[in-house]
Amino acid sequence: MAVLGSINPILTAGLDGDRTWRLADYVSRGGYKSLRRIFADNLTPGDVIAEVKKSVLRGRGGAGFPTGLKWSFMPRALPGEKYLICNSDEGEPGTFKDRDLLSGNPHAVIEGMVIAAYAMGATRGYNYIHGEIWSLYERFEEALAEARAAGFVGQNILGSDFSFELFAHHGYGAYICGEETALLESIEGKKGQPRFKPPFPASFGLYGQPTTINNTETLASVPFILSMGGDAFLEAGKANNGGPKLFSVSGHVNRPGNYEVPMGTPFSTLLEMAGGVRGGRKLKAVIPGGSSAPVVPADLMMECTMDYDSIAKAGSMLGSGAVIVMDETTCMVRALERLSYFYYEESCGQCTPCREGTGWLYKIIHRIENGQGVPEDLETLQRLTGNIMGRTICALGDAASMPVQSFLKHFRDEFQYHIEHRQCLVPVDVQRAGSTFFTASA
Amino acid sequence: MLTPESLARIDREIAKYPVGQQQSAVMAALAIAQEAHGWLSPELIEEVAVYLGMPPVAALEVATFYNMYDLKPVGRYKLTVCTNLPCMLSGGVDALEYLQKKLGIGLDETTPDGRITLKQGECMGACGDAPVVLVNNRRMCASMTPAEIDRLLAELD
Ligand SMILES: Cc1cc2nc3c(=O)[nH]c(=O)nc-3n(C[C@H](O)[C@H](O)[C@H](O)COP(=O)(O)O)c2cc1C
Ligand code: SF4
Ligand code: FES
């Protein structure tokens, strides 16, 4: 289990050893009690939604939308199939928390899905799992088989008249399928190209039926909300930012990994838990919410707490909770070049501003990085992002633009230096030392 | 060309979806076909499409859209190295360069003996374990150092 540390853990409590993913182990940790309680205490779907609203659980997939509110959009009385999708297509660079939940606590995801399905009247569900983590796709299928055999999933769950069928679907290498409507297209067996919204999935989703999509961590939180109560879950975080959160800390730290801490934990504490900046070097910048979130300079970041509101105040986004740490060995032009290549490579190509724009962004940043930049390039980059943002079908266009805007805003001098001197401000051998690949002892 | 074993596996995938929605199994079916044959030839893609009752061009579109499908032959082992920013900060790019040097091949190339193909990948959701190398889309090797890479190469024959 790669959860390396925690403060008052809830989602990852008791995950020691390599059998925690088994049904028996989950049950011994109190698993499936929340589901049992629903039927024992005759909780109505409305009761469940009310509890989730009280918890102020906000979607962990990136947008932070209140989960209880989202669930209430589902037309639960409408006859016919309704779908619940778990988004485990974790592909936002820097994010690897859902992987560890699927690895150590898949039954919490399953129980959360069954409870969510009950609350929304969903009849069928799919967990869409990132293709690169194949062994966890297989593990999830095994966990599902256990849950089915024990009567937690399938027809007449725990002897009630509620039925919910659940299956696993795997991705095969397309970042855009993390976007909820692209994900639906993908399950339908098509290219993962996002749909226009409206109509929203709650009215026209998978196979045209009402559908709700939630992130893995969101759904894994649900059994705990019911067992500890919505109020206690909220208090485990901070006002307007309910609960604990898994943060994936990557990059230049001594102990990269996942950390479960209460929302509102100071960034400095999280950094300390991750062993501090690698080699005791100086912190330069942090991308606090996955590669799509604006970069935040070190000084500003050190004042933040890890929650939606504090990070937003610093001009960025908590996003998926992926904290990418960069120290003084980082060339910001090279860092942005790699990110821009990613968005260019992963644009689905449907909208002209995104398809052409991401190509241009990459081309220009690539040329600056390679000493071929011209002074007008910075203005051109700025103008290009303005022409992409808000003019595309899905948020990938914005996701590609925000890094560019924020890198230029906070590290403009490095870009100018590159253009004027045709080389990096940070010498190449210093950059190399940053990764420690060649110095790491085997 | 699809073996009875592959077809049985594809049938299990089809059963996950509502009646009439067997096209939903195309991603899994293509992955199963690729696993058995090493890569997806046009004939294989067409066979999958016919089996699922969908137009071959629709299956081809899917195979082209997702990065883990190989539409050209690859070596016995395909090594995909993540070089995205979080991994780059912890040696992802260095690991790829090390592999290129060691194998004497460039990106998207295969060693002359047909043993290894090298690819660059995007985030695999494993950034805390960087550098990561994915072997044949299935096995993820984490925290790769030069010595670990040497060991991995010695093991793949
Ligand atoms: C380009 C793009 C990629 C996304 N990738 C993911 C992802 O990997 N995982 C995820 O849960 N949500 C991702 N999202 C957000 C989803 O569209 C959706 O909002 C989310 O799954 C809803 O779940 P939540 O309300 O529980 O957060 C992505 C969005 C965009 C625009
Ligand atoms: S914004 Fe980009 S990724 Fe999103 S639908 Fe348009 S082209 Fe596709
Ligand atoms: S950036 Fe390499 S696995 Fe995430």
XYZ file of C-alpha atoms and ligand atoms in Angstrom:
642
model
C 0.000 0.000 0.000
C 1.496 3.241 -1.050
C -0.387 5.494 1.355
C 2.680 6.710 3.171
C 1.184 8.771 5.934
C -1.993 10.213 7.336
C -3.637 12.403 9.941
C -6.922 11.012 11.319
C -7.352 8.646 8.360
C -10.824 7.511 7.355
C -10.654 6.217 3.788
C -7.356 4.450 4.304
C -7.665 3.566 8.004
C -6.508 0.061 8.813
C -5.026 -0.617 5.410
C -2.041 -2.628 6.562
C -0.871 -5.688 4.723
C -1.789 -6.985 1.287
C -5.150 -8.608 2.037
C -7.057 -5.446 2.915
C -8.789 -5.567 -0.455
C -10.496 -8.849 0.365
C -14.124 -8.900 1.425
C -13.436 -10.619 4.743
C -10.837 -8.037 5.658
C -13.140 -5.153 4.683
C -15.989 -6.600 6.745
C -13.692 -6.946 9.742
C -12.927 -3.219 9.391
C -16.665 -2.521 9.606
C -17.319 -2.774 5.870
C -20.846 -3.133 4.428
C -22.325 -2.025 7.746
C -23.634 1.156 6.157
C -25.376 -0.798 3.436
C -26.860 -3.189 5.980
C -28.063 -0.257 8.046
C -30.022 1.184 5.120
C -32.224 -1.885 5.016
C -32.241 -2.579 8.772
C -33.302 0.981 9.604
C -35.437 1.498 6.495
C -33.500 4.559 5.392
C -35.148 6.100 2.341
C -33.157 7.322 -0.654
C -34.017 10.834 0.520
C -32.464 10.088 3.925
C -29.236 8.966 2.267
C -29.024 12.031 0.028
C -29.731 14.292 3.025
C -26.829 12.733 4.926
C -24.468 13.164 1.983
C -25.556 16.797 1.622
C -24.862 17.351 5.311
C -21.328 16.000 4.917
C -20.535 18.653 2.276
C -18.664 15.994 0.337
C -17.420 17.637 -2.841
C -16.518 15.636 -5.929
C -12.945 14.382 -5.793
C -12.579 14.061 -9.574
C -11.480 17.637 -10.052
C -14.419 20.009 -10.193
C -15.394 19.806 -6.514
C -19.129 19.780 -7.230
C -21.262 18.968 -4.148
C -22.064 15.266 -4.368
C -25.424 15.296 -2.579
C -26.701 18.008 -4.900
C -25.527 16.085 -7.958
C -27.365 12.983 -6.780
C -30.587 14.929 -6.351
C -30.576 15.749 -10.089
C -31.254 12.115 -10.962
C -34.904 11.494 -11.904
C -35.136 8.521 -9.580
C -38.858 7.891 -10.148
C -38.457 7.641 -13.919
C -38.986 4.046 -15.078
C -36.309 2.278 -17.125
C -32.584 1.760 -16.726
C -30.580 4.372 -14.854
C -26.822 4.247 -14.570
C -24.172 5.009 -12.020
C -20.605 5.301 -13.247
C -17.495 5.303 -11.134
C -14.717 7.280 -12.780
C -11.469 5.405 -12.089
C -9.845 6.598 -15.299
C -7.312 8.518 -13.268
C -5.080 10.108 -15.889
C -4.613 13.679 -14.718
C -0.817 13.934 -14.469
C 0.220 13.820 -10.833
C -2.816 11.879 -9.626
C -2.502 8.337 -8.273
C -4.887 8.251 -5.323
C -7.712 6.257 -6.922
C -5.161 3.591 -7.772
C -4.358 3.111 -4.100
C -8.023 3.064 -3.133
C -8.652 0.382 -5.744
C -5.598 -1.454 -4.537
C -6.255 -1.369 -0.791
C -9.957 -0.658 -0.409
C -11.960 -1.676 -3.501
C -14.908 -2.851 -1.395
C -15.333 0.688 -0.053
C -15.777 1.760 -3.677
C -18.256 -1.049 -4.294
C -20.234 -0.349 -1.121
C -20.243 3.361 -1.960
C -21.574 2.604 -5.417
C -24.365 0.370 -4.142
C -25.426 3.014 -1.625
C -25.262 5.746 -4.274
C -27.289 3.580 -6.654
C -29.912 3.064 -3.955
C -30.080 6.814 -3.323
C -30.541 7.603 -7.020
C -32.544 4.584 -8.114
C -29.762 3.453 -10.442
C -30.167 -0.048 -11.815
C -26.772 -0.698 -13.348
C -23.278 0.532 -12.794
C -19.842 0.447 -14.322
C -16.480 1.232 -12.869
C -14.326 2.633 -15.677
C -10.739 1.772 -14.763
C -7.604 3.306 -16.267
C -6.113 0.745 -18.647
C -2.542 1.146 -17.453
C -3.318 -0.196 -13.979
C -4.385 -3.552 -15.351
C -3.783 -5.631 -12.242
C -6.227 -3.425 -10.343
C -8.872 -3.918 -13.022
C -8.481 -7.636 -12.441
C -8.534 -7.134 -8.688
C -11.731 -5.091 -8.927
C -13.415 -7.897 -10.850
C -12.387 -10.329 -8.127
C -13.691 -8.035 -5.410
C -16.949 -7.683 -7.360
C -17.306 -11.450 -7.527
C -16.906 -11.603 -3.746
C -19.515 -8.876 -3.246
C -21.958 -10.593 -5.596
C -21.543 -13.937 -3.889
C -22.203 -12.291 -0.519
C -25.404 -10.642 -1.756
C -24.122 -7.044 -1.649
C -24.412 -6.614 -5.423
C -26.972 -8.049 -7.846
C -30.631 -8.957 -7.540
C -32.529 -8.255 -4.295
C -29.568 -6.936 -2.374
C -29.539 -8.246 1.233
C -33.016 -9.669 0.672
C -34.532 -6.269 -0.158
C -36.402 -5.390 -3.332
C -33.474 -3.238 -4.444
C -31.339 -4.617 -7.282
C -28.164 -3.182 -8.767
C -25.834 -4.845 -11.264
C -22.234 -3.675 -11.290
C -19.390 -4.350 -13.730
C -15.861 -3.197 -14.512
C -14.897 -1.586 -17.817
C -11.295 -0.769 -18.691
C -9.831 2.146 -20.589
C -6.940 1.707 -23.001
C -4.872 4.846 -22.996
C -6.836 8.056 -23.561
C -6.709 10.865 -21.006
C -9.843 12.452 -22.418
C -11.948 9.485 -21.276
C -11.648 10.874 -17.747
C -14.032 13.603 -18.931
C -17.421 12.249 -17.997
C -19.196 12.378 -21.355
C -16.158 11.048 -23.239
C -16.183 8.225 -20.726
C -19.814 7.469 -21.610
C -18.997 7.386 -25.321
C -16.125 5.071 -24.513
C -18.349 2.640 -22.606
C -20.673 2.680 -25.612
C -17.769 1.309 -27.642
C -16.841 4.475 -29.486
C -13.974 6.945 -29.664
C -13.859 8.891 -26.420
C -15.057 12.228 -27.710
C -16.875 14.484 -25.225
C -20.496 15.358 -25.873
C -22.073 18.789 -25.928
C -23.785 19.686 -22.666
C -26.729 20.119 -22.276
C -28.249 17.615 -22.256
C -26.524 16.631 -19.026
C -25.902 12.985 -18.182
C -28.593 13.044 -15.485
C -31.168 13.288 -18.266
C -29.312 11.778 -21.260
C -26.334 9.684 -20.262
C -25.158 6.158 -21.001
C -27.204 4.642 -23.863
C -29.357 7.770 -23.606
C -30.534 6.933 -20.085
C -30.232 9.010 -16.896
C -26.692 8.640 -15.563
C -24.533 9.978 -12.758
C -20.734 9.917 -12.862
C -18.670 10.175 -9.690
C -15.005 9.833 -8.939
C -13.614 6.780 -7.140
C -12.629 8.685 -4.008
C -16.020 10.414 -3.896
C -17.803 7.065 -3.924
C -15.382 5.454 -1.480
C -16.233 8.231 0.995
C -19.942 7.377 1.006
C -19.963 4.340 3.347
C -18.005 6.384 5.888
C -20.452 9.299 5.671
C -23.271 6.948 6.597
C -21.346 5.180 9.337
C -19.964 8.269 11.060
C -22.776 10.636 10.107
C -22.715 13.574 7.729
C -21.919 16.082 10.454
C -18.904 14.166 11.729
C -17.632 13.712 8.170
C -17.888 17.450 7.574
C -16.054 18.130 10.804
C -13.285 15.771 9.752
C -12.440 18.488 7.232
C -13.336 22.132 7.403
C -16.404 24.248 6.729
C -17.525 24.046 3.078
C -14.778 21.432 2.501
C -16.075 18.281 4.135
C -14.054 15.266 5.056
C -10.581 13.919 4.609
C -8.797 13.991 1.268
C -6.141 11.891 -0.342
C -3.275 13.949 -1.728
C -0.889 12.459 -4.256
C 2.441 14.142 -3.735
C 4.897 13.737 -6.616
C 8.025 15.332 -7.987
C 10.850 16.763 -5.933
C 10.062 15.413 -2.467
C 11.893 12.804 -0.440
C 8.865 10.535 -0.015
C 6.506 10.834 -2.974
C 3.244 9.038 -2.337
C -0.325 9.374 -1.119
C -1.210 11.078 2.137
C -4.669 11.181 3.699
C -5.198 14.352 5.704
C -8.156 16.487 6.780
C -9.219 19.165 4.317
C -7.664 22.387 5.535
C -4.314 20.854 6.530
C -1.500 23.360 5.924
C 0.510 22.673 2.783
C 3.660 22.948 4.877
C 2.500 19.998 6.983
C 1.803 17.905 3.896
C 5.221 18.766 2.491
C 6.827 17.759 5.752
C 4.934 14.454 5.761
C 6.291 13.807 2.272
C 9.803 14.146 3.659
C 10.346 17.728 2.578
C 11.943 18.926 -0.638
C 14.333 16.369 -2.105
C 17.904 16.719 -0.945
C 16.943 19.659 1.270
C 16.849 21.924 -1.781
C 14.751 25.046 -2.112
C 11.104 24.831 -3.121
C 10.393 26.688 -6.349
C 6.778 26.056 -7.270
C 3.864 23.685 -6.777
C 1.028 22.612 -9.021
C -1.513 21.857 -6.291
C -4.333 20.065 -8.130
C -3.090 18.020 -11.064
C -1.416 19.246 -14.245
C -4.441 21.273 -15.353
C -4.320 23.510 -12.285
C -2.415 26.807 -12.401
C 1.094 26.693 -10.923
C 1.672 28.478 -7.596
C 5.068 29.964 -6.606
C 6.693 28.601 -3.436
C 6.083 31.572 -1.122
C 2.394 31.746 -1.884
C 2.018 27.974 -1.650
C 3.620 27.811 1.775
C 0.777 29.986 3.062
C -1.995 27.764 1.693
C -4.035 25.144 3.409
C -5.093 22.103 1.400
C -8.756 22.754 0.628
C -10.812 24.105 -2.273
C -11.177 27.608 -0.857
C -7.580 28.297 0.165
C -6.108 27.012 -3.084
C -8.670 28.992 -5.087
C -7.624 32.121 -3.214
C -4.047 31.478 -4.303
C -5.292 31.540 -7.899
C -5.264 27.820 -8.501
C -7.478 24.761 -7.987
C -7.463 21.829 -5.594
C -8.543 19.733 -8.579
C -7.851 16.057 -8.070
C -5.524 16.656 -5.108
C -2.380 15.938 -7.089
C 0.434 18.001 -5.631
C 3.352 18.301 -8.050
C 6.375 19.684 -6.239
C 9.159 21.434 -8.129
C 12.424 22.541 -6.563
C 15.070 25.004 -7.710
C 16.534 22.522 -10.214
C 13.398 22.797 -12.352
C 13.444 24.655 -15.647
C 9.939 26.078 -15.871
C 10.075 26.299 -19.668
C 10.909 22.620 -19.954
C 8.223 21.741 -17.409
C 5.578 23.653 -19.346
C 6.825 22.217 -22.634
C 6.148 18.699 -21.381
C 2.690 19.590 -20.100
C 1.797 21.305 -23.357
C 2.892 18.268 -25.320
C 0.540 16.202 -23.194
C -2.532 18.317 -23.986
C -1.631 18.459 -27.659
C -1.237 14.672 -27.724
C -4.469 14.026 -25.810
C -6.814 16.558 -27.460
C -9.584 14.504 -29.037
C -9.568 16.813 -32.031
C -13.276 17.655 -32.177
C -13.046 21.416 -31.632
C -10.814 23.550 -33.802
C -9.638 25.916 -31.017
C -8.448 22.964 -28.936
C -7.051 20.808 -31.731
C -5.165 23.642 -33.448
C -4.541 25.684 -30.320
C -2.878 22.928 -28.290
C -0.664 22.207 -31.297
C 0.411 25.838 -31.503
C 0.994 26.128 -27.763
C 3.278 23.117 -27.822
C 5.087 24.222 -30.968
C 5.884 27.653 -29.580
C 6.947 26.476 -26.127
C 9.033 23.738 -27.741
C 10.811 26.298 -29.851
C 11.459 28.569 -26.874
C 12.861 25.619 -24.928
C 15.127 24.799 -27.863
C 16.551 28.289 -28.155
C 14.512 29.274 -31.206
C 12.006 31.544 -29.516
C 11.314 35.113 -30.581
C 10.237 37.968 -28.273
C 6.679 38.045 -29.703
C 6.148 34.438 -28.657
C 5.004 35.291 -25.156
C 2.244 37.556 -26.454
C 1.261 34.943 -28.998
C 0.960 32.321 -26.264
C -1.206 34.650 -24.238
C -3.460 35.373 -27.220
C -3.746 31.693 -28.124
C -4.941 30.716 -24.657
C -7.519 33.490 -24.848
C -8.788 32.014 -28.092
C -9.074 28.517 -26.633
C -10.579 29.144 -23.215
C -14.329 28.952 -23.042
C -14.624 28.111 -26.738
C -14.500 24.353 -26.614
C -16.871 21.452 -25.990
C -15.072 20.169 -22.917
C -12.716 21.554 -20.299
C -9.550 20.115 -21.852
C -9.109 23.342 -23.771
C -9.103 25.297 -20.500
C -6.910 22.651 -18.878
C -4.306 23.171 -21.589
C -4.465 26.946 -21.298
C -4.311 27.457 -17.539
C -0.810 26.039 -17.096
C 0.462 28.277 -19.901
C -1.119 31.409 -18.447
C 0.063 30.713 -14.919
C 3.631 29.748 -15.881
C 3.889 32.959 -17.899
C 2.424 34.998 -15.087
C 4.719 33.737 -12.346
C 7.872 32.746 -14.245
C 7.892 35.130 -17.177
C 11.542 36.036 -16.589
C 12.599 32.439 -17.232
C 10.809 32.428 -20.563
C 12.370 35.762 -21.479
C 15.819 34.500 -20.488
C 15.334 31.471 -22.740
C 14.390 33.652 -25.663
C 17.207 36.164 -25.162
C 20.035 33.775 -24.283
C 18.813 30.739 -26.227
C 19.373 28.545 -23.222
C 18.022 27.643 -19.794
C 18.332 29.853 -16.766
C 18.799 26.615 -14.835
C 21.915 24.841 -16.182
C 21.189 21.450 -17.730
C 23.410 19.527 -15.313
C 21.582 21.128 -12.388
C 18.285 19.991 -13.908
C 19.654 16.497 -14.294
C 20.758 16.399 -10.678
C 17.168 17.203 -9.740
C 15.830 13.830 -10.826
C 18.490 11.817 -8.939
C 17.982 9.015 -11.491
C 21.675 8.535 -12.076
C 22.694 8.996 -8.451
C 20.003 6.833 -6.829
C 21.467 3.771 -5.214
C 19.951 0.616 -6.633
C -7.927 -15.938 -36.290
C -9.532 -15.287 -32.893
C -8.874 -18.384 -30.806
C -11.708 -20.198 -28.995
C -10.149 -19.019 -25.755
C -10.216 -15.389 -26.898
C -13.810 -15.760 -28.053
C -14.816 -17.164 -24.675
C -13.203 -14.195 -22.969
C -14.939 -11.780 -25.343
C -18.279 -13.457 -24.595
C -17.746 -12.789 -20.904
C -17.178 -9.116 -21.704
C -20.303 -8.887 -23.878
C -22.340 -10.233 -20.958
C -21.491 -7.116 -18.928
C -23.624 -4.877 -21.135
C -27.362 -4.680 -21.803
C -28.747 -6.839 -24.591
C -28.116 -5.184 -27.935
C -25.190 -3.111 -26.635
C -22.450 -5.612 -27.425
C -20.451 -2.856 -29.154
C -19.581 -1.761 -25.611
C -17.295 -4.789 -25.442
C -15.151 -3.580 -28.350
C -12.386 -2.098 -26.172
C -12.050 -5.288 -24.177
C -12.321 -7.456 -27.291
C -9.561 -5.539 -29.074
C -7.375 -5.787 -25.964
C -7.971 -9.544 -25.811
C -7.202 -9.923 -29.519
C -4.006 -7.890 -29.167
C -2.913 -9.887 -26.145
C -3.219 -13.127 -28.134
C -1.677 -11.875 -31.386
C 0.830 -9.242 -30.310
C -0.728 -6.495 -32.439
C -3.930 -5.572 -34.225
C -3.824 -6.276 -37.936
C -6.639 -4.879 -40.098
C -7.975 -8.430 -40.503
C -8.052 -8.963 -36.758
C -9.878 -5.687 -36.168
C -12.408 -6.625 -38.817
C -12.925 -10.019 -37.224
C -13.597 -8.394 -33.854
C -16.036 -5.983 -35.504
C -17.918 -8.747 -37.293
C -18.120 -10.770 -34.090
C -19.639 -7.789 -32.271
C -21.933 -6.913 -35.159
C -20.481 -3.449 -35.688
C -19.060 -1.808 -38.830
C -15.335 -2.605 -39.192
C -14.575 1.089 -39.630
C -16.076 1.800 -36.201
C -13.805 -0.790 -34.594
C -10.837 0.637 -36.497
C -11.689 4.107 -35.165
C -11.609 2.767 -31.622
C -8.314 0.936 -32.185
C -6.799 4.138 -33.581
C -8.108 6.420 -30.840
C -6.699 4.648 -27.778
C -2.935 4.661 -27.291
C -2.455 1.178 -25.889
C -3.554 -0.581 -29.086
C -0.761 -1.395 -31.496
C -1.705 -1.147 -35.133
C 1.768 -2.152 -36.231
C 3.844 -5.142 -35.139
C 5.867 -4.573 -31.970
C 8.651 -6.537 -30.327
C 7.949 -9.437 -27.974
C 8.132 -6.881 -25.194
C 6.761 -3.382 -25.468
C 8.229 -1.065 -22.856
C 6.315 2.159 -22.289
C 8.050 4.764 -20.158
C 6.048 7.605 -18.658
C 7.768 10.922 -19.305
C 5.005 13.283 -18.211
C 6.024 16.124 -15.893
C 5.603 14.450 -12.470
C 7.627 11.473 -13.697
C 10.128 13.699 -15.512
C 10.912 15.410 -12.209
C 11.844 12.018 -10.809
C 13.790 10.635 -13.743
C 11.192 9.453 -16.281
C 12.985 11.109 -19.176
C 16.372 9.927 -17.882
C 15.045 6.371 -17.707
C 13.856 6.535 -21.302
C 17.232 7.906 -22.436
C 19.012 5.189 -20.498
C 16.900 2.532 -22.199
C 17.505 4.030 -25.629
C 21.235 3.973 -25.080
C 21.243 0.490 -23.611
C 19.162 -0.953 -26.446
C 20.617 1.180 -29.212
C 17.194 2.136 -30.515
C 15.094 5.276 -30.654
C 11.545 5.972 -29.651
C 8.921 3.785 -31.371
C 11.673 1.500 -32.638
C 12.226 -2.221 -32.135
C 15.534 -3.967 -31.497
C 16.759 -5.825 -34.625
C 16.194 -9.193 -32.895
C 12.502 -8.315 -32.486
C 12.781 -8.454 -28.734
C 11.949 -4.975 -27.440
C 9.966 -1.973 -28.642
C 10.338 1.354 -26.830
C 7.463 3.772 -26.354
C 6.908 6.988 -24.494
C 3.721 7.123 -22.460
C 1.518 9.636 -20.727
C 0.541 9.598 -17.049
C -0.207 6.068 -15.875
C -1.559 7.156 -12.516
C 1.586 5.963 -10.778
C 3.589 9.187 -10.524
C 4.619 8.543 -6.921
C 6.577 5.510 -8.112
C 8.450 7.311 -10.889
C 10.207 6.314 -13.037
C 7.664 3.741 -14.190
C 7.936 1.316 -17.087
C 4.903 -0.587 -18.347
C 5.688 -3.976 -19.905
C 3.277 -5.191 -22.606
C 0.456 -2.992 -21.267
C 0.132 -5.258 -18.256
C 2.995 -5.283 -15.823
C 3.990 -2.018 -14.183
C 7.573 -1.761 -12.974
C 8.031 1.006 -10.423
C 10.873 3.128 -9.030
C 13.248 2.166 -11.823
C 16.927 2.898 -11.276
C 19.628 2.110 -13.833
C 20.301 -1.134 -11.945
C 16.607 -2.057 -11.908
C 16.378 -1.415 -15.631
C 19.408 -3.639 -16.224
C 17.740 -6.361 -14.186
C 14.472 -6.007 -16.101
C 16.252 -6.208 -19.464
C 18.151 -9.303 -18.383
C 14.885 -10.939 -17.417
C 13.097 -10.253 -20.730
C 14.348 -12.659 -23.369
C -10.040 16.491 -19.559
C -10.706 15.995 -18.313
C -10.200 14.893 -17.649
C -10.815 14.400 -16.500
N -10.280 13.312 -15.882
C -10.896 12.815 -14.777
C -10.387 11.650 -14.122
O -9.372 11.073 -14.524
N -11.050 11.184 -13.036
C -12.177 11.797 -12.552
O -12.756 11.339 -11.588
N -12.665 12.903 -13.142
C -12.056 13.421 -14.235
N -12.592 14.531 -14.840
C -13.818 15.122 -14.263
C -15.063 14.369 -14.738
O -15.508 14.934 -15.949
C -16.202 14.440 -13.725
O -16.436 15.774 -13.420
C -15.962 13.699 -12.449
O -15.636 12.361 -12.680
C -17.197 13.768 -11.589
O -16.995 13.112 -10.353
P -17.057 13.870 -8.964
O -18.258 14.773 -8.993
O -17.201 12.784 -7.975
O -15.792 14.619 -8.847
C -11.975 15.040 -15.990
C -12.463 16.165 -16.659
C -11.844 16.650 -17.791
C -12.409 17.851 -18.477
S -11.902 20.720 -25.943
Fe -10.382 19.424 -26.944
S -10.566 17.446 -25.936
Fe -12.431 18.608 -25.410
S -13.919 18.027 -26.977
Fe -12.850 19.824 -27.772
S -11.151 18.980 -29.005
Fe -11.908 17.347 -27.704
S 3.245 11.331 -14.654
Fe 4.109 9.390 -14.962
S 2.712 8.062 -14.007
Fe 1.836 10.023 -13.696
